[in-house]
Amino acid sequence: MKMDMILVEKVIGLFLTLFVFSYLIKPGRFFRIAEHIFLGLNYGYVLVIGIKTFYSVFWVNVFEKEMYLGLVGLFLGVLMYSRIIPGIPPSYRRFPMAILIGCSVGLAGTMSLEAGILQQLISTIKLPLTTAGLLTNSSNLIYMISLFTSVFYFTFTWKGGKVGENIRLLGRYFVLVMIGVLYGNVIMTRLPGFENRMRVLATPEGLVIVLVFSVIYYANHVYDKRQTQERVESPLD
Amino acid sequence: MVNKDHVVCILLALVVIYPILNPIGLPILIHEDSLRFYDEIEALPPDSLVLVGFDGTYMGLPRILPLSLAIGNELFEKPIKIVFISTCAWGAEAPTLLETMIFPELDMQDKVYGVDYVNLGFYPGQEPTIAALAADVHSVVGTDFHGTSIDKLPIMEYFKSAKDITLFVGIGSAGIIDVYVRQFNLPYGTPEIFMVTAMGQLKARPYLEAGQVRAILVDVLGIAEYELLIGRPGEAIASSDVVSTTHILLVFIVIITNISYYVNKYMSKTSKKGDE
């Protein structure tokens, strides 16, 4: 029974993978099917998790642990849904949103200065001074040049003549290298998922499903073409 | 006319499939990042409390699964307490993933649920929730993932606030690394280590250099290195060939496109001169 389920999961997974890959040829019917299945499952799942979280965070704390302050949270939460009831002024839903954003900004803001700015500045200055070794030193040299030139690149108010222009150009190259690295990393981050799908597709069952899907895709393509032709030949008016 | 996108896609599929069918076995070098990550876990004293911020998604499973198995087996071997929790916006599916795909594959030794480890489930809200968890776990968490009140779970007697945590391990939660640094590390000094994606390391590295994060494990190659270090070869080692061949292809594409750019520029210049 477990083996059957694994096989069913594998077949569904393979078909959905091919449905999504069909986007590379043309964003058609198959891609939309996979898209809608994904969205439907996702929203359904999130709803279930939401109810579970509501029970764990609100119900247990308020009614079992008697932490009645949670009722204020419930009231604010309900106010957020006032958007769906016509006639209720927008200020009702703005109030809980303001509290939520205010809390987040307050919590993050007080710590951000220390965690995100001060510590980073200290380590930026300390790094070239605390590391040793020839290779590390040459890296430090590149590090310092890239730091100085890319910061200089963003000083738009002072031109700095020919020298300033050249420094700015070097800074722009460093920024471009950084963007290139970022983009390359985005692709490499998606690679394990692609590899996993290829690993499943490169099996005998995978190849059978590729073949079956190719036939279905071709039949659908012929059907669509014929429909379009018929519509062109016999216009409604 | 051949569509260039299709050529790139076909080439990419080929360089991924080839090493899957014929493993090359390229050598894996252990980097300092992975070594530090390994050392942090190995240095855990008995009776430590490890909080695992598990925010894996089904989409990231090919990366999350080998790492979770490697780290999970290593943690479950030690006489420590392990608490799993999901707090990221994308972590809603993480507790189910943990229960259905990670726990059944782990070598649990003689660990007992609720006594030695627990899955607390998903807690949304990010910054305010994490701040509240760090201050007082019991004021936020009512039940575990299975709906059992945390007052009935003996492990939760050891976990009241961030002060009780010996090590925080982030799996899939590197997207909010700044939040964990702000709310756990800065006020309570909680040591933190993270598994990050290739893309996420750019965000994580400044925190690592500043000493706010103790270690990071970078994507599939990092996981492969970790598997080598703990002596449990797994899926990540098998994937490292694919990573290498794909890198080679991408570098090749970058070189070719740059050459074609300059050749086209030169050709258009010479044709303009010819017209004149």
Short mmCIF file of C-alpha atoms in Angstrom, two decimals:
data_model
loop_
_atom_site.label_atom_id
_atom_site.label_comp_id
_atom_site.label_asym_id
_atom_site.label_seq_id
_atom_site.Cartn_x
_atom_site.Cartn_y
_atom_site.Cartn_z
CA MET A 1 0.00 0.00 0.00
CA LYS A 2 2.83 2.39 0.94
CA MET A 3 4.66 1.52 -2.28
CA ASP A 4 1.51 2.27 -4.31
CA MET A 5 1.20 5.67 -2.64
CA ILE A 6 4.86 6.50 -3.34
CA LEU A 7 4.32 5.57 -7.02
CA VAL A 8 1.14 7.69 -7.23
CA GLU A 9 2.97 10.65 -5.63
CA LYS A 10 5.87 10.21 -8.05
CA VAL A 11 3.59 10.07 -11.12
CA ILE A 12 1.58 13.15 -10.02
CA GLY A 13 4.82 14.99 -9.22
CA LEU A 14 6.30 14.13 -12.62
CA PHE A 15 3.19 15.21 -14.53
CA LEU A 16 3.01 18.51 -12.61
CA THR A 17 6.73 19.10 -13.26
CA LEU A 18 6.17 18.60 -16.99
CA PHE A 19 3.07 20.81 -16.86
CA VAL A 20 5.21 23.64 -15.44
CA PHE A 21 8.11 22.96 -17.82
CA SER A 22 5.64 23.31 -20.73
CA TYR A 23 5.80 27.06 -19.99
CA LEU A 24 9.18 27.05 -21.74
CA ILE A 25 7.43 26.16 -25.01
CA LYS A 26 4.24 28.18 -24.50
CA PRO A 27 2.30 29.29 -21.39
CA GLY A 28 -0.78 27.21 -22.14
CA ARG A 29 -3.48 25.03 -20.57
CA PHE A 30 -1.11 22.62 -18.78
CA PHE A 31 0.84 25.36 -17.06
CA ARG A 32 -2.42 26.95 -15.86
CA ILE A 33 -3.64 23.61 -14.45
CA ALA A 34 -0.42 23.21 -12.42
CA GLU A 35 -0.58 26.85 -11.33
CA HIS A 36 -4.17 26.56 -10.07
CA ILE A 37 -3.51 23.25 -8.28
CA PHE A 38 -0.50 24.80 -6.54
CA LEU A 39 -2.38 27.93 -5.49
CA GLY A 40 -5.48 26.00 -4.34
CA LEU A 41 -3.47 23.55 -2.25
CA ASN A 42 -1.38 26.33 -0.79
CA TYR A 43 -4.34 28.48 0.31
CA GLY A 44 -6.20 25.48 1.70
CA TYR A 45 -3.15 24.40 3.64
CA VAL A 46 -2.45 27.87 5.01
CA LEU A 47 -6.08 28.11 6.20
CA VAL A 48 -5.75 24.84 8.14
CA ILE A 49 -2.44 25.99 9.68
CA GLY A 50 -4.07 29.33 10.53
CA ILE A 51 -6.86 27.60 12.48
CA LYS A 52 -4.28 25.42 14.26
CA THR A 53 -2.22 28.49 15.21
CA PHE A 54 -5.35 30.30 16.41
CA TYR A 55 -6.07 27.38 18.73
CA SER A 56 -2.50 27.14 20.01
CA VAL A 57 -1.79 30.85 20.45
CA PHE A 58 -5.23 32.22 21.35
CA TRP A 59 -7.64 29.53 22.58
CA VAL A 60 -5.25 27.68 24.91
CA ASN A 61 -3.71 30.86 26.33
CA VAL A 62 -7.01 32.67 26.93
CA PHE A 63 -9.39 29.91 28.00
CA GLU A 64 -7.04 27.34 29.53
CA LYS A 65 -4.26 29.54 30.94
CA GLU A 66 -6.66 32.44 31.66
CA MET A 67 -4.47 35.07 29.97
CA TYR A 68 -7.41 37.36 29.14
CA LEU A 69 -5.22 40.04 27.56
CA GLY A 70 -5.41 37.83 24.47
CA LEU A 71 -9.02 39.02 24.00
CA VAL A 72 -7.66 42.46 23.07
CA GLY A 73 -5.62 40.77 20.36
CA LEU A 74 -8.74 38.96 19.13
CA PHE A 75 -10.68 42.24 19.02
CA LEU A 76 -7.91 43.92 16.98
CA GLY A 77 -7.73 40.90 14.68
CA VAL A 78 -11.49 41.01 14.04
CA LEU A 79 -11.21 44.74 13.26
CA MET A 80 -8.81 43.89 10.43
CA TYR A 81 -11.61 41.92 8.76
CA SER A 82 -13.93 44.97 8.87
CA ARG A 83 -12.76 45.66 5.30
CA ILE A 84 -15.09 42.93 4.00
CA ILE A 85 -18.18 44.49 5.66
CA PRO A 86 -19.53 47.42 3.62
CA GLY A 87 -20.27 50.65 5.47
CA ILE A 88 -17.61 50.35 8.17
CA PRO A 89 -15.22 53.33 8.04
CA PRO A 90 -11.60 52.54 7.00
CA SER A 91 -10.22 53.90 10.28
CA TYR A 92 -11.45 50.72 12.03
CA ARG A 93 -9.05 48.56 10.04
CA ARG A 94 -6.26 51.16 10.11
CA PHE A 95 -6.15 51.09 13.90
CA PRO A 96 -4.99 47.44 14.34
CA MET A 97 -2.66 47.78 11.34
CA ALA A 98 -1.04 50.83 12.94
CA ILE A 99 -0.53 48.92 16.21
CA LEU A 100 0.97 45.93 14.38
CA ILE A 101 3.36 48.01 12.28
CA GLY A 102 4.19 50.25 15.24
CA CYS A 103 5.15 47.25 17.39
CA SER A 104 7.29 45.73 14.62
CA VAL A 105 9.06 48.99 13.84
CA GLY A 106 9.60 49.73 17.52
CA LEU A 107 11.04 46.29 18.20
CA ALA A 108 13.24 46.27 15.10
CA GLY A 109 14.25 49.93 15.27
CA THR A 110 15.73 49.89 18.73
CA MET A 111 17.89 46.84 17.99
CA SER A 112 18.70 47.63 14.34
CA LEU A 113 21.09 50.43 15.19
CA GLU A 114 23.25 48.10 17.26
CA ALA A 115 22.82 44.85 15.29
CA GLY A 116 22.56 46.12 11.75
CA ILE A 117 24.67 49.28 11.65
CA LEU A 118 27.09 49.66 14.56
CA GLN A 119 28.39 46.07 14.64
CA GLN A 120 28.69 45.95 10.85
CA LEU A 121 30.65 49.22 10.80
CA ILE A 122 33.03 47.97 13.50
CA SER A 123 33.65 44.70 11.67
CA THR A 124 34.15 46.57 8.35
CA ILE A 125 36.92 48.62 9.96
CA LYS A 126 38.32 45.75 12.03
CA LEU A 127 38.41 43.07 9.31
CA PRO A 128 41.48 44.26 7.36
CA LEU A 129 43.39 44.96 10.59
CA THR A 130 42.76 41.65 12.36
CA THR A 131 43.43 39.18 9.52
CA ALA A 132 46.92 38.14 8.47
CA GLY A 133 48.64 36.13 5.69
CA LEU A 134 49.66 37.08 2.16
CA LEU A 135 46.47 35.85 0.49
CA THR A 136 44.29 37.43 3.14
CA ASN A 137 46.18 40.69 2.78
CA SER A 138 45.70 40.80 -1.00
CA SER A 139 42.00 40.05 -0.42
CA ASN A 140 41.99 42.88 2.10
CA LEU A 141 43.46 45.21 -0.50
CA ILE A 142 40.69 44.36 -2.98
CA TYR A 143 38.17 44.62 -0.13
CA MET A 144 39.35 48.10 0.86
CA ILE A 145 39.47 49.35 -2.76
CA SER A 146 36.00 47.96 -3.51
CA LEU A 147 34.61 49.44 -0.29
CA PHE A 148 36.05 52.89 -0.96
CA THR A 149 35.23 53.07 -4.68
CA SER A 150 31.68 51.68 -4.39
CA VAL A 151 30.86 54.07 -1.53
CA PHE A 152 32.39 56.89 -3.62
CA TYR A 153 30.18 55.88 -6.56
CA PHE A 154 27.12 56.99 -4.57
CA THR A 155 28.49 60.49 -3.84
CA PHE A 156 26.53 62.26 -6.54
CA THR A 157 26.79 65.78 -5.16
CA TRP A 158 30.57 66.13 -5.54
CA LYS A 159 31.93 65.43 -9.03
CA GLY A 160 35.66 65.35 -8.18
CA GLY A 161 36.95 66.04 -11.70
CA LYS A 162 38.68 63.41 -13.86
CA VAL A 163 40.06 61.49 -10.86
CA GLY A 164 36.64 61.36 -9.26
CA GLU A 165 35.11 60.08 -12.49
CA ASN A 166 37.66 57.25 -12.70
CA ILE A 167 37.13 56.25 -9.07
CA ARG A 168 33.39 56.29 -9.68
CA LEU A 169 33.83 54.09 -12.77
CA LEU A 170 35.86 51.56 -10.76
CA GLY A 171 33.17 51.62 -8.07
CA ARG A 172 30.54 50.96 -10.70
CA TYR A 173 32.46 47.89 -11.89
CA PHE A 174 32.61 46.56 -8.33
CA VAL A 175 28.86 47.12 -7.92
CA LEU A 176 28.27 45.31 -11.24
CA VAL A 177 30.41 42.37 -10.12
CA MET A 178 28.36 42.25 -6.91
CA ILE A 179 25.08 42.24 -8.88
CA GLY A 180 26.49 39.49 -11.13
CA VAL A 181 27.40 37.39 -8.09
CA LEU A 182 23.93 37.97 -6.64
CA TYR A 183 22.22 36.92 -9.87
CA GLY A 184 24.47 33.85 -10.23
CA ASN A 185 23.63 32.86 -6.67
CA VAL A 186 19.89 33.22 -7.39
CA ILE A 187 20.25 30.65 -10.17
CA MET A 188 22.41 28.34 -8.06
CA THR A 189 19.85 28.54 -5.23
CA ARG A 190 17.17 27.14 -7.56
CA LEU A 191 19.49 24.41 -8.86
CA PRO A 192 18.84 21.68 -6.23
CA GLY A 193 15.11 21.71 -7.08
CA PHE A 194 15.83 21.41 -10.79
CA GLU A 195 18.38 18.66 -10.16
CA ASN A 196 15.90 16.74 -8.02
CA ARG A 197 13.29 16.83 -10.80
CA MET A 198 15.88 15.78 -13.39
CA ARG A 199 16.95 12.91 -11.12
CA VAL A 200 13.35 11.63 -11.11
CA LEU A 201 12.81 12.30 -14.82
CA ALA A 202 15.97 10.39 -15.76
CA THR A 203 14.46 7.09 -14.51
CA PRO A 204 12.59 4.50 -16.68
CA GLU A 205 9.21 5.56 -15.18
CA GLY A 206 10.15 9.20 -15.72
CA LEU A 207 10.93 8.61 -19.39
CA VAL A 208 7.59 6.79 -19.88
CA ILE A 209 5.76 9.76 -18.38
CA VAL A 210 7.74 12.19 -20.56
CA LEU A 211 6.64 10.17 -23.58
CA VAL A 212 2.98 10.07 -22.47
CA PHE A 213 3.01 13.81 -21.75
CA SER A 214 4.61 14.56 -25.12
CA VAL A 215 1.76 12.70 -26.87
CA ILE A 216 -0.89 14.53 -24.79
CA TYR A 217 0.83 17.87 -25.38
CA TYR A 218 1.00 17.29 -29.13
CA ALA A 219 -2.68 16.21 -29.27
CA ASN A 220 -3.65 19.35 -27.35
CA HIS A 221 -1.56 21.47 -29.69
CA VAL A 222 -3.27 19.97 -32.77
CA TYR A 223 -6.72 20.44 -31.13
CA ASP A 224 -5.97 24.10 -30.32
CA LYS A 225 -4.73 24.75 -33.84
CA ARG A 226 -7.86 23.20 -35.36
CA GLN A 227 -10.11 25.22 -33.07
CA THR A 228 -8.35 28.45 -34.05
CA GLN A 229 -8.62 27.54 -37.73
CA GLU A 230 -12.37 26.81 -37.41
CA ARG A 231 -12.91 30.14 -35.64
CA VAL A 232 -11.07 31.98 -38.42
CA GLU A 233 -12.98 30.15 -41.18
CA SER A 234 -16.46 30.63 -39.64
CA PRO A 235 -16.57 33.98 -37.82
CA LEU A 236 -19.66 34.61 -35.64
CA ASP A 237 -20.80 37.66 -37.53
CA MET B 1 15.95 30.91 -36.06
CA VAL B 2 16.92 28.94 -32.94
CA ASN B 3 15.50 30.32 -29.69
CA LYS B 4 18.50 31.11 -27.44
CA ASP B 5 16.47 30.51 -24.24
CA HIS B 6 15.62 26.99 -25.40
CA VAL B 7 19.28 26.27 -26.19
CA VAL B 8 20.30 27.38 -22.67
CA CYS B 9 17.51 25.27 -21.11
CA ILE B 10 18.50 22.17 -23.10
CA LEU B 11 22.19 22.66 -22.25
CA LEU B 12 21.31 23.11 -18.58
CA ALA B 13 19.21 19.94 -18.59
CA LEU B 14 22.10 18.04 -20.23
CA VAL B 15 24.75 19.19 -17.75
CA VAL B 16 22.42 18.26 -14.90
CA ILE B 17 21.43 14.84 -16.28
CA TYR B 18 24.94 13.75 -17.35
CA PRO B 19 26.53 13.64 -13.85
CA ILE B 20 23.34 12.05 -12.47
CA LEU B 21 23.70 9.13 -14.90
CA ASN B 22 27.54 9.05 -14.80
CA PRO B 23 28.81 10.36 -11.43
CA ILE B 24 32.15 12.12 -11.94
CA GLY B 25 33.26 12.16 -8.29
CA LEU B 26 34.94 15.56 -8.28
CA PRO B 27 36.88 16.17 -5.03
CA ILE B 28 35.13 18.17 -2.28
CA LEU B 29 37.28 20.62 -0.32
CA ILE B 30 36.25 21.45 3.24
CA HIS B 31 35.86 25.21 3.64
CA GLU B 32 36.31 27.15 6.88
CA ASP B 33 32.58 27.98 7.06
CA SER B 34 31.57 24.31 7.12
CA LEU B 35 34.31 23.47 9.61
CA ARG B 36 33.11 26.18 11.99
CA PHE B 37 29.52 24.95 11.63
CA TYR B 38 30.64 21.40 12.42
CA ASP B 39 32.71 22.56 15.42
CA GLU B 40 29.75 24.48 16.90
CA ILE B 41 27.56 21.37 16.92
CA GLU B 42 30.32 19.07 18.11
CA ALA B 43 31.15 21.41 21.01
CA LEU B 44 27.65 21.12 22.53
CA PRO B 45 27.95 20.02 26.16
CA PRO B 46 25.60 17.34 27.63
CA ASP B 47 22.13 18.59 28.71
CA SER B 48 22.29 21.51 26.27
CA LEU B 49 19.11 22.93 24.85
CA VAL B 50 19.19 23.40 21.08
CA LEU B 51 16.47 25.45 19.42
CA VAL B 52 16.10 24.54 15.76
CA GLY B 53 14.39 27.27 13.75
CA PHE B 54 13.03 24.98 11.07
CA ASP B 55 11.42 26.86 8.17
CA GLY B 56 11.89 24.47 5.30
CA THR B 57 9.44 24.43 2.42
CA TYR B 58 8.45 21.65 0.04
CA MET B 59 10.03 23.70 -2.75
CA GLY B 60 13.35 23.79 -0.90
CA LEU B 61 13.16 20.12 0.08
CA PRO B 62 16.04 18.93 -2.15
CA ARG B 63 18.34 21.19 -0.12
CA ILE B 64 16.61 21.03 3.26
CA LEU B 65 16.21 17.24 3.41
CA PRO B 66 19.89 16.19 3.24
CA LEU B 67 20.89 18.93 5.68
CA SER B 68 18.09 18.17 8.14
CA LEU B 69 19.00 14.49 8.09
CA ALA B 70 22.70 15.21 8.59
CA ILE B 71 22.19 17.72 11.42
CA GLY B 72 19.25 15.80 12.92
CA ASN B 73 21.19 12.53 13.17
CA GLU B 74 24.15 14.37 14.67
CA LEU B 75 21.95 16.15 17.26
CA PHE B 76 19.92 13.08 18.18
CA GLU B 77 23.17 11.21 18.92
CA LYS B 78 24.00 13.66 21.70
CA PRO B 79 22.50 13.72 25.23
CA ILE B 80 20.76 17.05 24.61
CA LYS B 81 17.24 18.50 24.35
CA ILE B 82 16.02 19.66 20.94
CA VAL B 83 13.12 22.05 20.29
CA PHE B 84 11.85 22.63 16.75
CA ILE B 85 9.87 25.77 15.89
CA SER B 86 8.84 27.58 12.70
CA THR B 87 8.54 31.36 12.73
CA CYS B 88 9.16 32.61 9.18
CA ALA B 89 6.33 33.85 6.95
CA TRP B 90 7.05 30.95 4.56
CA GLY B 91 7.33 28.39 7.39
CA ALA B 92 3.64 27.39 7.58
CA GLU B 93 4.30 24.03 5.96
CA ALA B 94 7.54 23.41 7.87
CA PRO B 95 6.10 21.56 10.92
CA THR B 96 4.20 19.11 8.68
CA LEU B 97 7.32 18.63 6.58
CA LEU B 98 9.23 17.88 9.76
CA GLU B 99 6.68 15.30 10.93
CA THR B 100 6.13 13.57 7.59
CA MET B 101 9.48 13.67 5.83
CA ILE B 102 12.26 14.39 8.33
CA PHE B 103 11.41 12.63 11.63
CA PRO B 104 10.62 9.23 10.01
CA GLU B 105 14.04 9.25 8.28
CA LEU B 106 16.05 10.19 11.37
CA ASP B 107 17.88 7.76 13.61
CA MET B 108 16.13 8.88 16.83
CA GLN B 109 18.24 6.65 19.13
CA ASP B 110 16.27 6.33 22.39
CA LYS B 111 14.91 9.87 22.34
CA VAL B 112 11.33 10.34 23.54
CA TYR B 113 8.94 12.93 22.11
CA GLY B 114 8.07 15.60 24.67
CA VAL B 115 10.97 14.62 26.90
CA ASP B 116 14.02 14.92 24.62
CA TYR B 117 12.57 16.70 21.62
CA VAL B 118 9.45 18.55 20.58
CA ASN B 119 7.90 20.12 17.50
CA LEU B 120 6.22 23.35 18.63
CA GLY B 121 4.71 24.13 15.23
CA PHE B 122 4.27 27.36 13.31
CA TYR B 123 4.07 30.80 14.96
CA PRO B 124 3.52 33.69 12.53
CA GLY B 125 4.23 37.37 13.13
CA GLN B 126 8.02 37.31 12.80
CA GLU B 127 9.62 40.22 14.72
CA PRO B 128 7.00 40.65 17.54
CA THR B 129 6.51 36.87 17.85
CA ILE B 130 10.25 36.13 17.96
CA ALA B 131 10.77 38.93 20.50
CA ALA B 132 7.96 37.50 22.66
CA LEU B 133 9.35 33.96 22.33
CA ALA B 134 12.78 35.17 23.39
CA ALA B 135 11.33 36.90 26.47
CA ASP B 136 8.85 34.20 27.56
CA VAL B 137 8.11 31.12 25.46
CA HIS B 138 5.18 30.02 27.63
CA SER B 139 3.33 33.28 27.05
CA VAL B 140 3.21 32.66 23.31
CA VAL B 141 3.17 28.91 22.79
CA GLY B 142 0.04 27.20 24.02
CA THR B 143 0.39 23.77 22.48
CA ASP B 144 2.86 21.79 20.40
CA PHE B 145 2.17 20.83 16.77
CA HIS B 146 -0.03 17.90 17.87
CA GLY B 147 -2.22 20.08 20.09
CA THR B 148 -0.73 18.89 23.39
CA SER B 149 -0.52 21.63 26.01
CA ILE B 150 3.13 22.56 26.58
CA ASP B 151 2.55 22.32 30.35
CA LYS B 152 2.27 18.56 29.84
CA LEU B 153 5.59 18.34 27.97
CA PRO B 154 8.56 17.82 30.35
CA ILE B 155 11.07 19.29 27.88
CA MET B 156 9.36 22.70 28.15
CA GLU B 157 10.41 22.95 31.80
CA TYR B 158 13.94 23.49 30.48
CA PHE B 159 12.86 26.07 27.92
CA LYS B 160 11.41 29.27 29.36
CA SER B 161 13.22 31.98 27.39
CA ALA B 162 16.15 32.66 25.06
CA LYS B 163 18.46 32.58 28.09
CA ASP B 164 18.01 28.78 28.27
CA ILE B 165 19.17 28.16 24.71
CA THR B 166 22.70 26.78 24.28
CA LEU B 167 22.64 27.01 20.50
CA PHE B 168 20.19 28.22 17.88
CA VAL B 169 20.33 26.35 14.56
CA GLY B 170 18.53 28.00 11.64
CA ILE B 171 17.42 25.71 8.84
CA GLY B 172 15.57 27.58 6.10
CA SER B 173 15.20 30.62 8.36
CA ALA B 174 18.21 32.56 7.09
CA GLY B 175 15.80 35.01 5.40
CA ILE B 176 15.12 36.50 8.82
CA ILE B 177 18.67 36.16 10.12
CA ASP B 178 18.58 39.86 11.05
CA VAL B 179 15.49 39.31 13.23
CA TYR B 180 17.11 36.42 15.11
CA VAL B 181 20.26 38.48 15.62
CA ARG B 182 18.21 41.43 16.90
CA GLN B 183 15.90 39.49 19.21
CA PHE B 184 18.01 36.49 20.35
CA ASN B 185 21.70 37.25 19.95
CA LEU B 186 21.86 40.92 20.90
CA PRO B 187 19.75 40.97 24.09
CA TYR B 188 20.43 37.41 25.34
CA GLY B 189 23.76 36.50 23.68
CA THR B 190 22.30 33.34 22.15
CA PRO B 191 24.90 31.68 19.86
CA GLU B 192 23.45 31.23 16.38
CA ILE B 193 24.40 29.14 13.36
CA PHE B 194 22.52 29.05 10.05
CA MET B 195 22.22 26.99 6.93
CA VAL B 196 21.93 29.53 4.10
CA THR B 197 21.24 29.31 0.40
CA ALA B 198 23.79 30.56 -2.13
CA MET B 199 21.65 33.68 -2.45
CA GLY B 200 21.14 34.05 1.31
CA GLN B 201 24.86 34.02 2.14
CA LEU B 202 25.15 37.61 0.93
CA LYS B 203 22.76 38.63 3.68
CA ALA B 204 24.30 36.32 6.28
CA ARG B 205 27.99 37.01 5.73
CA PRO B 206 28.11 40.51 7.29
CA TYR B 207 26.61 39.05 10.50
CA LEU B 208 29.19 36.26 10.38
CA GLU B 209 32.09 38.68 9.93
CA ALA B 210 30.74 40.83 12.78
CA GLY B 211 30.64 37.75 15.05
CA GLN B 212 26.88 37.98 15.61
CA VAL B 213 26.42 34.64 13.86
CA ARG B 214 28.91 31.91 14.78
CA ALA B 215 28.85 29.88 11.54
CA ILE B 216 27.01 29.41 8.26
CA LEU B 217 26.68 26.42 5.96
CA VAL B 218 26.36 27.50 2.35
CA ASP B 219 23.93 25.64 0.11
CA VAL B 220 24.45 22.17 -1.38
CA LEU B 221 28.26 22.27 -1.41
CA GLY B 222 28.33 23.29 2.24
CA ILE B 223 25.94 20.47 3.10
CA ALA B 224 28.15 18.02 1.13
CA GLU B 225 31.16 19.21 3.13
CA TYR B 226 29.22 18.76 6.37
CA GLU B 227 28.19 15.23 5.33
CA LEU B 228 31.88 14.47 4.75
CA LEU B 229 32.86 15.92 8.13
CA ILE B 230 30.35 13.83 10.08
CA GLY B 231 31.15 10.75 8.01
CA ARG B 232 27.60 10.20 6.73
CA PRO B 233 27.67 10.52 2.93
CA GLY B 234 24.23 11.51 1.68
CA GLU B 235 22.34 13.13 -1.15
CA ALA B 236 24.30 16.41 -1.02
CA ILE B 237 27.58 14.67 -1.90
CA ALA B 238 25.83 13.09 -4.89
CA SER B 239 24.58 16.56 -5.93
CA SER B 240 27.98 18.26 -5.73
CA ASP B 241 28.96 17.02 -9.23
CA VAL B 242 25.83 18.65 -10.66
CA VAL B 243 26.69 21.93 -8.94
CA SER B 244 30.18 21.85 -10.47
CA THR B 245 29.06 21.02 -14.03
CA THR B 246 26.34 23.71 -13.88
CA HIS B 247 28.88 26.29 -12.67
CA ILE B 248 31.16 25.38 -15.59
CA LEU B 249 28.26 25.81 -18.04
CA LEU B 250 27.26 29.17 -16.58
CA VAL B 251 30.85 30.49 -16.71
CA PHE B 252 31.06 29.25 -20.31
CA ILE B 253 27.79 31.05 -21.19
CA VAL B 254 29.04 34.28 -19.55
CA ILE B 255 32.29 34.14 -21.60
CA ILE B 256 30.48 33.31 -24.87
CA THR B 257 27.87 36.06 -24.44
CA ASN B 258 30.55 38.63 -23.64
CA ILE B 259 32.60 37.64 -26.70
CA SER B 260 29.47 37.75 -28.91
CA TYR B 261 28.64 41.22 -27.49
CA TYR B 262 32.05 42.62 -28.48
CA VAL B 263 32.05 40.81 -31.84
CA ASN B 264 28.59 42.25 -32.65
CA LYS B 265 29.76 45.71 -31.60
CA TYR B 266 32.86 45.42 -33.82
CA MET B 267 30.80 44.07 -36.74
CA SER B 268 28.24 46.88 -36.54
CA LYS B 269 31.09 49.44 -36.41
CA THR B 270 32.81 48.00 -39.48
CA SER B 271 29.50 47.75 -41.40
CA LYS B 272 28.76 51.42 -40.59
CA LYS B 273 32.21 52.39 -41.88
CA GLY B 274 31.57 50.30 -45.01
CA ASP B 275 28.27 52.14 -45.62
CA GLU B 276 30.02 55.49 -45.37
#
